[in-house]
Short mmCIF file of C-alpha atoms and ligand atoms in Angstrom, two decimals:
data_model
loop_
_atom_site.label_atom_id
_atom_site.label_comp_id
_atom_site.label_asym_id
_atom_site.label_seq_id
_atom_site.Cartn_x
_atom_site.Cartn_y
_atom_site.Cartn_z
CA UNK L 127 -8.47 14.49 19.94
CA UNK L 128 -11.07 12.02 21.26
CA UNK L 129 -10.04 8.44 20.13
CA UNK L 130 -13.83 7.92 19.45
CA UNK L 131 -13.52 10.09 16.42
CA UNK L 132 -10.59 8.27 14.70
CA UNK L 133 -11.73 5.95 12.09
CA UNK L 134 -10.69 2.59 13.52
CA UNK L 135 -12.84 3.37 16.43
CA UNK L 136 -15.89 4.02 14.54
CA UNK L 137 -15.02 0.90 12.92
CA UNK L 138 -14.83 -0.74 15.87
CA UNK L 139 -18.21 0.68 17.33
CA UNK L 140 -20.21 -0.47 14.52
CA UNK L 141 -18.61 -4.18 14.86
CA UNK L 142 -19.63 -4.05 18.61
CA UNK L 143 -23.25 -3.08 17.70
CA UNK L 144 -23.34 -6.32 15.47
CA UNK L 145 -21.82 -8.70 18.26
CA UNK L 146 -25.20 -9.06 20.24
CA UNK L 147 -23.25 -8.97 23.61
CA UNK L 148 -20.09 -11.32 22.13
CA UNK L 149 -16.85 -10.46 22.79
CA UNK L 150 -14.90 -12.32 20.63
CA UNK L 151 -15.17 -10.78 17.02
CA UNK L 152 -13.22 -12.20 13.76
CA UNK L 153 -11.81 -9.73 11.32
CA UNK L 154 -10.82 -11.45 7.82
CA UNK L 155 -8.62 -10.13 5.16
CA UNK L 156 -7.69 -11.88 1.68
CA UNK L 157 -4.70 -12.15 -0.15
CA UNK L 158 -4.43 -13.74 -3.47
CA UNK L 159 -0.83 -15.60 -3.51
CA UNK L 160 -0.63 -16.15 -7.45
CA UNK L 161 1.76 -13.26 -7.25
CA UNK L 162 3.88 -10.97 -4.57
CA UNK L 163 1.89 -9.27 -1.66
CA UNK L 164 1.98 -5.51 -3.01
CA UNK L 165 0.45 -2.11 -1.22
CA UNK L 166 -2.85 -3.02 -1.18
CA UNK L 167 -2.70 -6.56 0.62
CA UNK L 168 0.07 -4.79 2.90
CA UNK L 169 -2.67 -1.83 3.37
CA UNK L 170 -6.00 -4.44 4.31
CA UNK L 171 -3.67 -5.93 6.89
CA UNK L 172 -2.48 -2.99 8.28
CA UNK L 173 -5.57 -1.41 8.51
CA UNK L 174 -7.62 -4.12 9.89
CA UNK L 175 -4.70 -4.22 12.66
CA UNK L 176 -6.00 -0.59 13.43
CA UNK L 177 -9.37 -1.72 13.83
CA UNK L 178 -8.58 -4.50 15.90
CA UNK L 179 -6.57 -2.30 18.33
CA UNK L 180 -9.59 -0.24 18.61
CA UNK L 181 -11.80 -3.28 19.64
CA UNK L 182 -9.26 -4.53 21.91
CA UNK L 183 -8.90 -1.03 23.40
CA UNK L 184 -12.93 -1.11 23.89
CA UNK L 185 -12.50 -4.35 25.79
CA UNK L 186 -13.43 -7.03 23.00
CA UNK L 187 -11.37 -9.68 21.71
CA UNK L 188 -10.51 -9.71 17.95
CA UNK L 189 -8.88 -11.98 15.70
CA UNK L 190 -7.44 -10.97 12.24
CA UNK L 191 -7.39 -13.84 9.60
CA UNK L 192 -6.04 -13.71 6.65
CA UNK L 193 -6.93 -15.81 3.98
CA UNK L 194 -4.96 -17.27 1.47
CA UNK L 195 -6.58 -18.41 -1.83
CA UNK L 196 -3.93 -21.04 -2.82
CA UNK L 197 -6.28 -23.15 -4.66
CA UNK L 198 -6.85 -20.34 -7.28
CA UNK L 199 -5.39 -21.07 -10.52
CA UNK L 200 -2.32 -19.23 -12.19
CA UNK L 201 -3.54 -16.67 -14.41
CA UNK L 202 -0.68 -15.38 -15.88
CA UNK L 203 3.04 -15.50 -15.18
CA UNK L 204 3.81 -12.47 -12.80
CA UNK L 205 6.48 -10.11 -14.68
CA UNK L 206 9.92 -10.80 -13.95
CA UNK L 207 9.06 -14.38 -12.77
CA UNK L 208 10.70 -17.33 -14.80
CA UNK L 209 8.94 -18.31 -18.02
CA UNK L 210 8.48 -21.93 -17.68
CA UNK L 211 5.48 -21.17 -14.87
CA UNK L 212 3.40 -20.65 -18.12
CA UNK L 213 3.63 -24.54 -18.09
CA UNK L 214 1.34 -24.52 -14.85
CA UNK L 215 -1.02 -21.87 -16.01
CA UNK L 216 -4.50 -22.72 -14.93
CA UNK L 217 -3.18 -24.92 -11.85
CA UNK L 218 -4.01 -23.98 -8.45
CA UNK L 219 -0.68 -22.07 -7.01
CA UNK L 220 -0.27 -24.06 -3.91
CA UNK L 221 0.54 -27.12 -6.55
CA UNK L 222 3.08 -25.20 -8.67
CA UNK L 223 6.93 -25.43 -7.73
CA UNK L 224 8.21 -22.46 -5.82
CA UNK L 225 10.18 -20.28 -8.46
CA UNK L 226 12.92 -19.45 -5.84
CA UNK L 227 13.63 -22.76 -4.79
CA UNK L 228 13.06 -22.42 -0.95
CA UNK L 229 9.44 -23.19 0.04
CA UNK L 230 7.75 -25.83 -0.47
CA UNK L 231 5.24 -24.18 -3.62
CA UNK L 232 4.55 -20.98 -5.21
CA UNK L 233 1.85 -20.15 -2.67
CA UNK L 234 4.07 -20.81 -0.02
CA UNK L 235 6.72 -18.17 -1.23
CA UNK L 236 4.37 -15.33 -1.56
CA UNK L 237 3.14 -16.49 1.92
CA UNK L 238 6.40 -15.95 3.33
CA UNK L 239 6.86 -12.73 1.68
CA UNK L 240 3.79 -11.54 3.44
CA UNK L 241 4.90 -12.76 6.68
CA UNK L 242 7.71 -11.12 6.57
CA UNK L 243 5.96 -7.45 6.01
CA UNK L 244 3.40 -8.09 8.62
CA UNK L 245 5.97 -9.22 11.10
CA UNK L 246 8.61 -6.46 10.36
CA UNK L 247 5.33 -3.76 10.87
CA UNK L 248 4.54 -5.45 14.33
CA UNK L 249 1.19 -6.27 13.14
CA UNK L 250 -0.95 -9.41 13.66
CA UNK L 251 -2.89 -11.94 11.93
CA UNK L 252 -3.56 -15.56 11.81
CA UNK L 253 -2.81 -17.24 8.38
CA UNK L 254 -5.24 -19.87 6.88
CA UNK L 255 -4.99 -21.69 3.45
CA UNK L 256 -7.70 -22.25 1.06
CA UNK L 257 -6.10 -25.91 0.34
CA UNK L 258 -6.08 -26.89 3.78
CA UNK L 259 -9.60 -25.27 4.79
CA UNK L 260 -11.17 -26.94 2.01
CA UNK L 261 -9.14 -30.44 2.39
CA UNK L 262 -10.04 -30.25 6.03
CA UNK L 263 -13.97 -30.11 5.46
CA UNK L 264 -14.27 -26.53 6.96
CA UNK L 265 -16.25 -25.57 4.03
CA UNK L 266 -18.47 -28.97 3.68
CA UNK L 267 -21.31 -27.38 5.19
CA UNK L 268 -21.10 -24.52 2.87
CA UNK L 269 -20.62 -26.84 -0.41
CA UNK L 270 -23.51 -28.72 0.86
CA UNK L 271 -25.97 -25.30 1.22
CA UNK L 272 -24.68 -24.28 -2.15
CA UNK L 273 -25.57 -27.86 -3.54
CA UNK L 274 -28.80 -27.65 -2.48
CA UNK L 275 -29.20 -23.92 -4.25
CA UNK L 276 -27.63 -24.22 -7.48
CA UNK L 277 -30.60 -22.48 -9.25
CA UNK L 278 -30.82 -19.68 -6.58
CA UNK L 279 -27.24 -19.23 -6.81
CA UNK L 280 -27.25 -19.05 -10.77
CA UNK L 281 -30.18 -16.36 -10.69
CA UNK L 282 -27.84 -14.54 -8.05
CA UNK L 283 -24.44 -14.67 -10.23
CA UNK L 284 -25.30 -15.35 -13.61
CA UNK L 285 -26.58 -11.65 -14.27
CA UNK L 286 -23.40 -10.18 -13.46
CA UNK L 287 -21.40 -12.68 -15.85
CA UNK L 288 -20.36 -11.89 -19.50
CA UNK L 289 -22.91 -14.45 -21.60
CA UNK L 290 -20.53 -16.89 -22.63
CA UNK L 291 -18.78 -17.13 -18.86
CA UNK L 292 -22.55 -17.17 -17.49
CA UNK L 293 -23.85 -19.78 -19.78
CA UNK L 294 -21.15 -22.42 -18.34
CA UNK L 295 -21.43 -21.12 -14.93
CA UNK L 296 -22.08 -23.26 -11.92
CA UNK L 297 -21.20 -22.64 -8.30
CA UNK L 298 -18.61 -25.38 -8.26
CA UNK L 299 -15.52 -26.44 -10.05
CA UNK L 300 -14.37 -29.89 -9.98
CA UNK L 301 -10.53 -30.49 -9.89
CA UNK L 302 -9.42 -32.68 -13.07
CA UNK L 303 -8.40 -36.06 -12.14
CA UNK L 304 -6.47 -35.93 -15.30
CA UNK L 305 -4.79 -32.61 -15.86
CA UNK L 306 -5.19 -31.26 -12.07
CA UNK L 307 -6.97 -27.92 -13.41
CA UNK L 308 -9.55 -26.55 -11.60
CA UNK L 309 -11.29 -23.44 -14.21
CA UNK L 310 -11.22 -25.80 -17.18
CA UNK L 311 -14.21 -28.33 -15.69
CA UNK L 312 -17.51 -27.84 -16.16
CA UNK L 313 -20.26 -29.74 -13.71
CA UNK L 314 -22.94 -31.54 -15.87
CA UNK L 315 -25.01 -33.12 -12.75
CA UNK L 316 -25.07 -33.18 -9.03
CA UNK L 317 -25.91 -36.59 -6.85
CA UNK L 318 -26.80 -34.91 -3.35
CA UNK L 319 -26.99 -38.76 -2.09
CA UNK L 320 -23.62 -39.85 -3.15
CA UNK L 321 -22.16 -36.12 -2.48
CA UNK L 322 -20.82 -36.38 -6.26
CA UNK L 323 -20.74 -34.30 -9.24
CA UNK L 324 -20.13 -35.31 -12.55
CA UNK L 325 -17.89 -32.61 -14.81
CA UNK L 326 -15.99 -32.66 -18.00
CA UNK L 327 -13.04 -30.88 -18.20
CA UNK L 328 -13.69 -28.90 -21.88
CA UNK L 329 -13.34 -25.01 -20.65
CA UNK L 330 -11.01 -22.43 -21.32
CA UNK L 331 -8.97 -20.59 -18.84
CA UNK L 332 -7.15 -17.64 -20.07
CA UNK L 333 -4.65 -19.45 -22.68
CA UNK L 334 -5.26 -22.67 -21.05
CA UNK L 335 -7.39 -25.55 -22.28
CA UNK L 336 -9.36 -28.22 -20.60
CA UNK L 337 -8.14 -31.81 -21.37
CA UNK L 338 -11.37 -33.30 -22.48
CA UNK L 339 -11.60 -35.69 -19.18
CA UNK L 340 -14.92 -36.86 -17.97
CA UNK L 341 -15.34 -38.07 -14.62
CA UNK L 342 -17.15 -38.16 -11.07
CA UNK L 343 -15.90 -36.72 -8.07
CA UNK L 344 -16.99 -35.99 -4.61
CA UNK L 345 -17.87 -32.14 -4.02
CA UNK L 346 -16.41 -32.63 -0.52
CA UNK L 347 -12.97 -32.07 1.27
CA UNK L 348 -11.02 -30.37 -1.39
CA UNK L 349 -11.78 -32.32 -4.58
CA UNK L 350 -13.10 -28.98 -5.93
CA UNK L 351 -13.65 -25.41 -5.07
CA UNK L 352 -16.63 -23.20 -4.97
CA UNK L 353 -16.01 -20.12 -7.25
CA UNK L 354 -14.74 -16.88 -6.28
CA UNK L 355 -17.93 -14.91 -6.12
CA UNK L 356 -19.53 -17.70 -3.48
CA UNK L 357 -16.15 -18.78 -1.99
CA UNK L 358 -15.88 -15.15 -0.33
CA UNK L 359 -19.44 -15.71 1.14
CA UNK L 360 -18.64 -19.17 2.18
CA UNK L 361 -15.81 -17.96 4.30
CA UNK L 362 -17.50 -15.88 6.20
CA UNK L 363 -19.86 -18.43 6.80
CA UNK L 364 -17.37 -21.25 7.64
CA UNK L 365 -15.16 -18.99 9.41
CA UNK L 366 -17.88 -16.60 11.39
CA UNK L 367 -16.29 -13.75 9.79
CA UNK L 368 -17.58 -10.42 11.40
CA UNK L 369 -16.06 -7.69 9.32
CA UNK L 370 -13.80 -7.54 6.37
CA UNK L 371 -12.06 -4.15 4.95
CA UNK L 372 -11.64 -4.31 1.13
CA UNK L 373 -11.04 -2.63 -1.95
CA UNK L 374 -13.47 -0.37 -3.60
CA UNK L 375 -12.97 -2.67 -6.80
CA UNK L 376 -15.08 -5.49 -5.01
CA UNK L 377 -18.32 -3.55 -4.00
CA UNK L 378 -20.44 -5.57 -6.49
CA UNK L 379 -18.89 -9.02 -5.46
CA UNK L 380 -19.11 -7.81 -1.61
CA UNK L 381 -22.87 -6.78 -1.88
CA UNK L 382 -23.55 -10.24 -3.67
CA UNK L 383 -21.59 -12.01 -0.99
CA UNK L 384 -23.92 -10.38 1.54
CA UNK L 385 -27.26 -11.65 -0.38
CA UNK L 386 -25.56 -15.36 -0.88
CA UNK L 387 -24.55 -15.14 3.09
CA UNK L 388 -28.25 -14.46 3.99
CA UNK L 389 -30.19 -16.49 1.16
CA UNK L 390 -28.08 -19.64 0.97
CA UNK L 391 -25.88 -19.72 4.12
CA UNK L 392 -28.92 -18.20 6.29
CA UNK L 393 -26.40 -16.06 8.19
CA UNK L 394 -27.05 -12.61 8.89
CA UNK L 395 -24.46 -10.45 6.15
CA UNK L 396 -21.07 -9.45 7.87
CA UNK L 397 -19.85 -5.81 7.80
CA UNK L 398 -17.54 -4.47 5.53
CA UNK L 399 -15.60 -1.16 4.75
CA UNK L 400 -14.39 -0.30 1.48
CA UNK L 401 -11.33 1.73 0.78
CA UNK L 402 -10.51 3.51 -2.05
CA UNK L 403 -7.80 1.96 -4.52
CA UNK L 404 -3.97 2.69 -4.79
CA UNK L 405 -3.18 4.35 -7.89
CA UNK L 406 -0.06 4.41 -9.68
CA UNK L 407 1.88 7.54 -10.40
CA UNK L 408 -0.07 7.67 -14.02
CA UNK L 409 -3.48 6.83 -12.16
CA UNK L 410 -3.62 3.27 -12.97
CA UNK L 411 -4.65 0.58 -10.59
CA UNK L 412 -1.72 -1.21 -9.03
CA UNK L 413 -2.35 -4.87 -9.63
CA UNK L 414 -0.49 -7.87 -8.81
CA UNK L 415 0.84 -9.13 -11.72
CA UNK L 416 3.06 -5.75 -12.38
CA UNK L 417 5.37 -7.24 -9.61
CA UNK L 418 7.08 -5.24 -7.19
CA UNK L 419 6.29 -1.65 -8.81
CA UNK L 420 5.23 -0.16 -5.74
CA UNK L 421 5.03 -2.41 -2.58
CA UNK L 422 5.87 -1.31 0.90
CA UNK L 423 9.55 -2.83 0.63
CA UNK L 424 10.16 -0.22 -1.84
CA UNK L 425 8.50 2.59 0.18
CA UNK L 426 10.34 1.34 3.32
CA UNK L 427 13.72 1.35 1.62
CA UNK L 428 13.54 5.18 1.17
CA UNK L 429 11.19 6.11 3.97
CA UNK L 430 10.07 5.41 7.33
CA UNK L 431 7.56 2.88 8.55
CA UNK L 432 5.45 5.68 10.25
CA UNK L 433 5.14 7.50 6.97
CA UNK L 434 3.89 4.22 5.09
CA UNK L 435 1.27 3.43 8.15
CA UNK L 436 0.22 7.40 7.94
CA UNK L 437 -0.56 6.88 4.03
CA UNK L 438 -2.81 4.00 4.96
CA UNK L 439 -4.04 5.52 7.84
CA UNK L 440 -5.12 8.72 6.31
CA UNK L 441 -8.72 9.03 4.64
CA UNK L 442 -8.72 5.33 3.51
CA UNK L 443 -12.09 6.52 1.89
CA UNK L 444 -9.83 8.68 -0.60
CA UNK L 445 -8.06 7.65 -4.00
CA UNK L 446 -4.43 7.96 -3.48
CA UNK L 447 -1.52 8.04 -6.06
CA UNK L 448 1.44 5.89 -4.93
CA UNK L 449 3.65 8.23 -6.78
CA UNK L 450 7.10 7.26 -4.96
CA UNK L 451 8.26 11.07 -5.47
CA UNK L 452 5.63 11.98 -2.73
CA UNK L 453 7.02 9.87 -0.06
CA UNK L 454 9.57 12.05 1.53
CA UNK L 455 6.57 14.76 2.35
CA UNK L 456 4.60 11.99 3.90
CA UNK L 457 7.62 11.12 5.77
CA UNK L 458 7.96 15.01 7.07
CA UNK L 459 3.90 14.43 7.78
CA UNK L 460 4.43 11.48 9.77
CA UNK L 461 7.16 13.20 11.85
CA UNK L 462 4.68 16.35 12.66
CA UNK L 463 2.22 13.94 13.59
CA UNK L 464 4.73 12.39 16.05
CA UNK L 465 5.86 15.91 17.52
CA UNK L 466 2.27 16.38 18.43
CA UNK L 467 2.17 13.37 20.23
CA UNK L 468 5.00 13.84 22.16
CA UNK L 469 4.08 17.40 22.88
CA UNK L 470 0.82 16.11 24.11
CA UNK L 471 1.35 12.57 25.32
CA UNK L 472 -0.01 13.26 28.72
CA UNK L 473 -3.40 13.51 27.15
CA UNK L 474 -3.35 10.06 25.96
CA UNK L 475 -2.00 6.56 25.73
CA UNK L 476 -4.93 4.94 27.56
CA UNK L 477 -7.87 3.18 25.91
CA UNK L 478 -10.66 5.44 24.82
CA UNK L 479 -8.14 8.53 24.56
CA UNK L 480 -5.59 7.33 21.36
CA UNK L 481 -3.64 9.79 19.78
CA UNK L 482 -3.33 9.32 15.94
CA UNK L 483 0.36 8.67 16.32
CA UNK L 484 -0.53 5.61 18.67
CA UNK L 485 -2.69 3.83 15.98
CA UNK L 486 0.33 4.47 13.24
CA UNK L 487 2.60 2.62 15.53
CA UNK L 488 -0.09 0.10 16.37
CA UNK L 489 -0.01 1.32 19.93
CA UNK L 490 3.47 0.89 20.16
CA UNK L 491 5.20 4.45 20.14
CA UNK L 492 8.69 4.93 21.17
CA UNK L 493 9.10 5.54 25.08
CA UNK L 494 11.21 8.78 24.29
CA UNK L 495 10.58 10.95 21.26
CA UNK L 496 13.03 9.80 18.66
CA UNK L 497 13.31 13.45 17.29
CA UNK L 498 12.91 14.21 13.42
CA UNK L 499 14.27 16.27 10.33
CA UNK L 500 13.04 17.83 7.56
CA UNK L 501 13.61 14.75 5.46
CA UNK L 502 12.26 16.29 2.21
CA UNK L 503 14.49 19.01 2.23
CA UNK L 504 17.55 16.45 2.89
CA UNK L 505 16.81 14.57 0.10
CA UNK L 506 16.64 17.85 -2.08
CA UNK L 507 19.98 18.79 -0.61
CA UNK L 508 21.81 15.69 -1.17
CA UNK L 509 20.43 15.96 -5.03
CA UNK L 510 21.88 19.24 -5.27
CA UNK L 511 25.06 18.56 -3.29
CA UNK L 512 26.11 15.79 -5.62
CA UNK L 513 27.35 14.49 -2.31
CA UNK L 514 27.10 11.10 -1.30
CA UNK L 515 29.47 10.72 1.53
CA UNK L 516 27.18 10.26 4.87
CA UNK L 517 29.60 11.90 7.10
CA UNK L 518 29.51 15.23 5.01
CA UNK L 519 25.40 14.81 4.33
CA UNK L 520 25.08 14.73 7.99
CA UNK L 521 26.60 17.68 8.88
CA UNK L 522 24.48 19.30 6.36
CA UNK L 523 21.29 17.75 8.22
CA UNK L 524 22.63 19.18 11.36
CA UNK L 525 23.05 22.84 9.50
CA UNK L 526 19.47 22.33 8.27
CA UNK L 527 18.12 21.76 11.88
CA UNK L 528 20.02 24.85 12.88
CA UNK L 529 17.84 26.93 10.36
CA UNK L 530 14.81 25.65 11.86
CA UNK L 531 12.87 27.06 14.60
CA UNK L 532 11.88 23.74 16.18
CA UNK L 533 8.95 25.29 17.77
CA UNK L 534 7.28 25.82 14.40
CA UNK L 535 7.90 22.92 12.22
CA UNK L 536 8.72 20.47 15.19
CA UNK L 537 11.95 19.18 13.23
CA UNK L 538 14.68 19.22 15.47
CA UNK L 539 17.66 16.51 14.73
CA UNK L 540 19.67 18.24 17.35
CA UNK L 541 17.82 16.07 19.81
CA UNK L 542 17.26 13.25 17.36
CA UNK L 543 18.33 9.83 18.03
CA UNK L 544 21.58 9.51 16.35
CA UNK L 545 20.46 5.70 14.94
CA UNK L 546 17.53 7.72 13.50
CA UNK L 547 19.71 10.37 11.70
CA UNK L 548 22.08 7.84 10.17
CA UNK L 549 19.24 5.92 8.57
CA UNK L 550 17.33 9.36 7.37
CA UNK L 551 21.00 10.39 5.64
CA UNK L 552 21.44 6.73 4.38
CA UNK L 553 17.90 7.01 2.80
CA UNK L 554 18.10 10.32 1.40
CA UNK L 555 21.17 9.40 -0.39
CA UNK L 556 19.35 6.23 -2.02
CA UNK L 557 16.35 8.56 -2.88
CA UNK L 558 18.40 11.22 -4.31
CA UNK L 559 20.34 8.51 -6.56
CA UNK L 560 17.22 6.17 -7.36
CA UNK L 561 14.29 8.73 -7.81
CA UNK L 562 15.16 12.43 -8.14
CA UNK L 563 18.20 11.82 -10.31
CA UNK L 564 15.91 9.95 -12.61
CA UNK L 565 13.52 13.03 -13.10
CA UNK L 566 13.86 15.77 -15.62
CA UNK L 567 12.57 19.28 -15.09
CA UNK L 568 14.15 21.09 -18.24
CA UNK L 569 13.36 24.52 -18.83
CA UNK L 570 13.40 26.50 -21.75
CA UNK L 571 14.43 30.32 -21.16
CA UNK L 572 14.22 33.50 -22.91
CA UNK L 573 17.03 35.47 -23.23
CA UNK L 574 15.50 37.78 -20.86
CA UNK L 575 15.07 35.14 -18.30
CA UNK L 576 18.58 33.81 -18.92
CA UNK L 577 19.97 37.22 -17.90
CA UNK L 578 18.16 37.09 -14.61
CA UNK L 579 19.64 33.87 -13.77
CA UNK L 580 23.12 35.21 -14.80
CA UNK L 581 22.14 38.25 -12.77
CA UNK L 582 21.31 35.96 -9.60
CA UNK L 583 24.43 33.57 -10.06
CA UNK L 584 26.68 36.81 -10.16
CA UNK L 585 24.74 38.01 -6.69
CA UNK L 586 25.56 34.44 -4.93
CA UNK L 587 28.89 35.26 -5.82
CA UNK L 588 29.31 38.54 -4.60
CA UNK L 589 29.10 38.34 -0.69
CA UNK L 590 27.27 36.46 2.07
CA UNK L 591 23.91 36.98 2.42
CA UNK L 592 21.35 35.96 5.10
CA UNK L 593 18.40 33.80 3.55
CA UNK L 594 15.84 36.57 4.21
CA UNK L 595 18.21 38.68 1.93
CA UNK L 596 18.09 35.93 -0.87
CA UNK L 597 14.66 35.35 -0.57
CA UNK L 598 14.35 38.75 -1.12
CA UNK L 599 16.41 39.19 -3.89
CA UNK L 600 14.56 36.60 -6.11
CA UNK L 601 11.31 38.62 -5.93
CA UNK L 602 13.10 41.69 -6.86
CA UNK L 603 14.80 40.01 -9.57
CA UNK L 604 11.64 38.91 -10.59
CA UNK L 605 10.27 42.42 -10.79
CA UNK L 606 13.40 43.72 -12.33
CA UNK L 607 13.20 41.52 -15.32
CA UNK L 608 9.30 41.71 -15.36
CA UNK L 609 9.17 37.55 -14.84
CA UNK L 610 6.14 36.58 -12.74
CA UNK L 611 7.22 35.32 -9.44
CA UNK L 612 6.13 31.64 -9.70
CA UNK L 613 7.90 31.54 -13.12
CA UNK L 614 10.95 32.90 -11.54
CA UNK L 615 10.86 30.43 -8.78
CA UNK L 616 10.10 27.58 -11.02
CA UNK L 617 12.99 28.41 -13.57
CA UNK L 618 15.81 28.43 -9.91
CA UNK L 619 13.98 25.00 -9.21
CA UNK L 620 14.63 23.40 -12.15
CA UNK L 621 18.26 24.60 -12.25
CA UNK L 622 19.02 24.17 -8.88
CA UNK L 623 17.20 20.82 -8.43
CA UNK L 624 16.07 19.59 -11.70
CA UNK L 625 12.50 19.75 -10.69
CA UNK L 626 9.50 22.03 -10.94
CA UNK L 627 8.85 22.53 -6.84
CA UNK L 628 11.14 22.88 -3.92
CA UNK L 629 11.81 24.34 -0.49
CA UNK L 630 11.82 27.80 0.43
CA UNK L 631 15.00 29.19 -1.26
CA UNK L 632 15.91 31.72 1.24
CA UNK L 633 16.05 28.13 3.88
CA UNK L 634 17.48 25.97 1.13
CA UNK L 635 20.16 28.19 -0.54
CA UNK L 636 21.98 28.75 3.03
CA UNK L 637 22.40 25.46 3.73
CA UNK L 638 23.58 24.47 0.42
CA UNK L 639 25.79 27.42 0.42
CA UNK L 640 25.71 30.20 -2.26
CA UNK L 641 28.77 28.72 -4.11
CA UNK L 642 27.44 25.75 -4.22
CA UNK L 643 24.02 26.81 -5.29
CA UNK L 644 25.97 28.97 -7.93
CA UNK L 645 27.88 26.28 -9.62
CA UNK L 646 25.04 23.93 -9.81
CA UNK L 647 22.96 26.40 -11.73
CA UNK L 648 25.76 26.97 -14.16
CA UNK L 649 26.19 23.39 -14.49
CA UNK L 650 22.58 22.93 -15.10
CA UNK L 651 22.79 25.81 -17.78
CA UNK L 652 25.65 24.05 -19.32
CA UNK L 653 23.65 20.59 -19.53
CA UNK L 654 20.60 22.64 -21.15
CA UNK L 655 22.97 23.97 -23.29
CA UNK L 656 22.07 27.48 -22.37
CA UNK L 657 25.44 28.86 -21.42
CA UNK L 658 26.19 30.90 -24.40
ZN1 ZN A 968 10.29 -19.48 -1.39
ZN1 ZN A 969 -8.37 -31.96 -17.17
#
């Protein structure tokens, strides 16, 4: 596998071709701290780190800036947050008290959560705050250029807005000196000589209304802010950004931003990469205001960091459903990537020759192979056993390993680091309790199907069989009772695992134990009212 083929290297090559001999490159990622960081925020930083590592490997000096737009006004109270925050709607999040009372502001708290996530991952970035950059004058040149190009900007931006918003739109928001809100003000005139704007605070912003104040204020040094569509390209200009990865939902804003950079700020447009969005289990876009629904912390509670990074690494241009119930299969897949790396590590480990596993681990794979196990099956096993004692589960985990030909699957827990085994056992127990136990795959059985299931239970109790024999028995059972094979398996998975799919039964049942499996089936029949 040639490292140049891995997408972070392809992106690095694109960036290098735009650097015109420079060795330094600035990669930006944005975070709106009006809610906790979510998988999209984390994903952008990790993917940007992948690209930065590739650049470094190729002899360049990348810096990653995570830009926090803490001047953004709070639009709504995030789910699960105290309701008193509604008093602060419309106010910049850097001026809102921390609802958790541990940081100097709402946005500093969100920043703290982000820093923890990034540090825990071993990723890197520098943090810059909109409030500080505006106040210190970083954006002054950009704002000057904007004030000289108001009509041009209106021509570019207004067609993208609704008629009502477009009619009021001006490429600058003064901060109301009376009520402190940003998005309720409207600039009525500009005085370039005195570097001021006249404004009136008469707008609406969600449920928030302006206070009616009229005023005159400087447009420099943080007395106001560029609206988001102009602020983004202004950042590229002011911070000398070369590259940014963004979600598909921002394609239009990014291409507008590139036009603004070249026509207002007189700089060549930056390079961007678009990724597909993360969707929740129901196919909806994951948004910040829904709170912690699916965030990296939740993923890491049940899964491994390698599996989270694999999910971010794999096909960034393909939409992904972040259904937490798929997490164990990502864990298994990441183990497979690691197994491949440790098998062939002599071929890798140097600039220009990287294995995907080195990218997932941000070029810090453990020196020795930590080992692996069939985590997806372990989760099912824990759920089916109804057993929560980690020592007992651990014995089953070892049994699981014995069933596996380690040459084929790469899962071999016998050589695994005992810390890893303990961690996976602990996580499998939590996953079985919190996720699998809440699933339901009830089946309706015909009399004939019920008869087939009873016959299978008697078979399991009639002696000790090998995995192959059990697997064959399911096939013959289906034939004897004229039930299709997929239907037969579906029934057994529902009764044994309370789910529609599962591991190969000839592999799974010997580990779970024949009697335990039979008990489990009978308990499910009783639960579904199918016993008699
Ligand atoms: Zn705090
Ligand atoms: Zn006001």
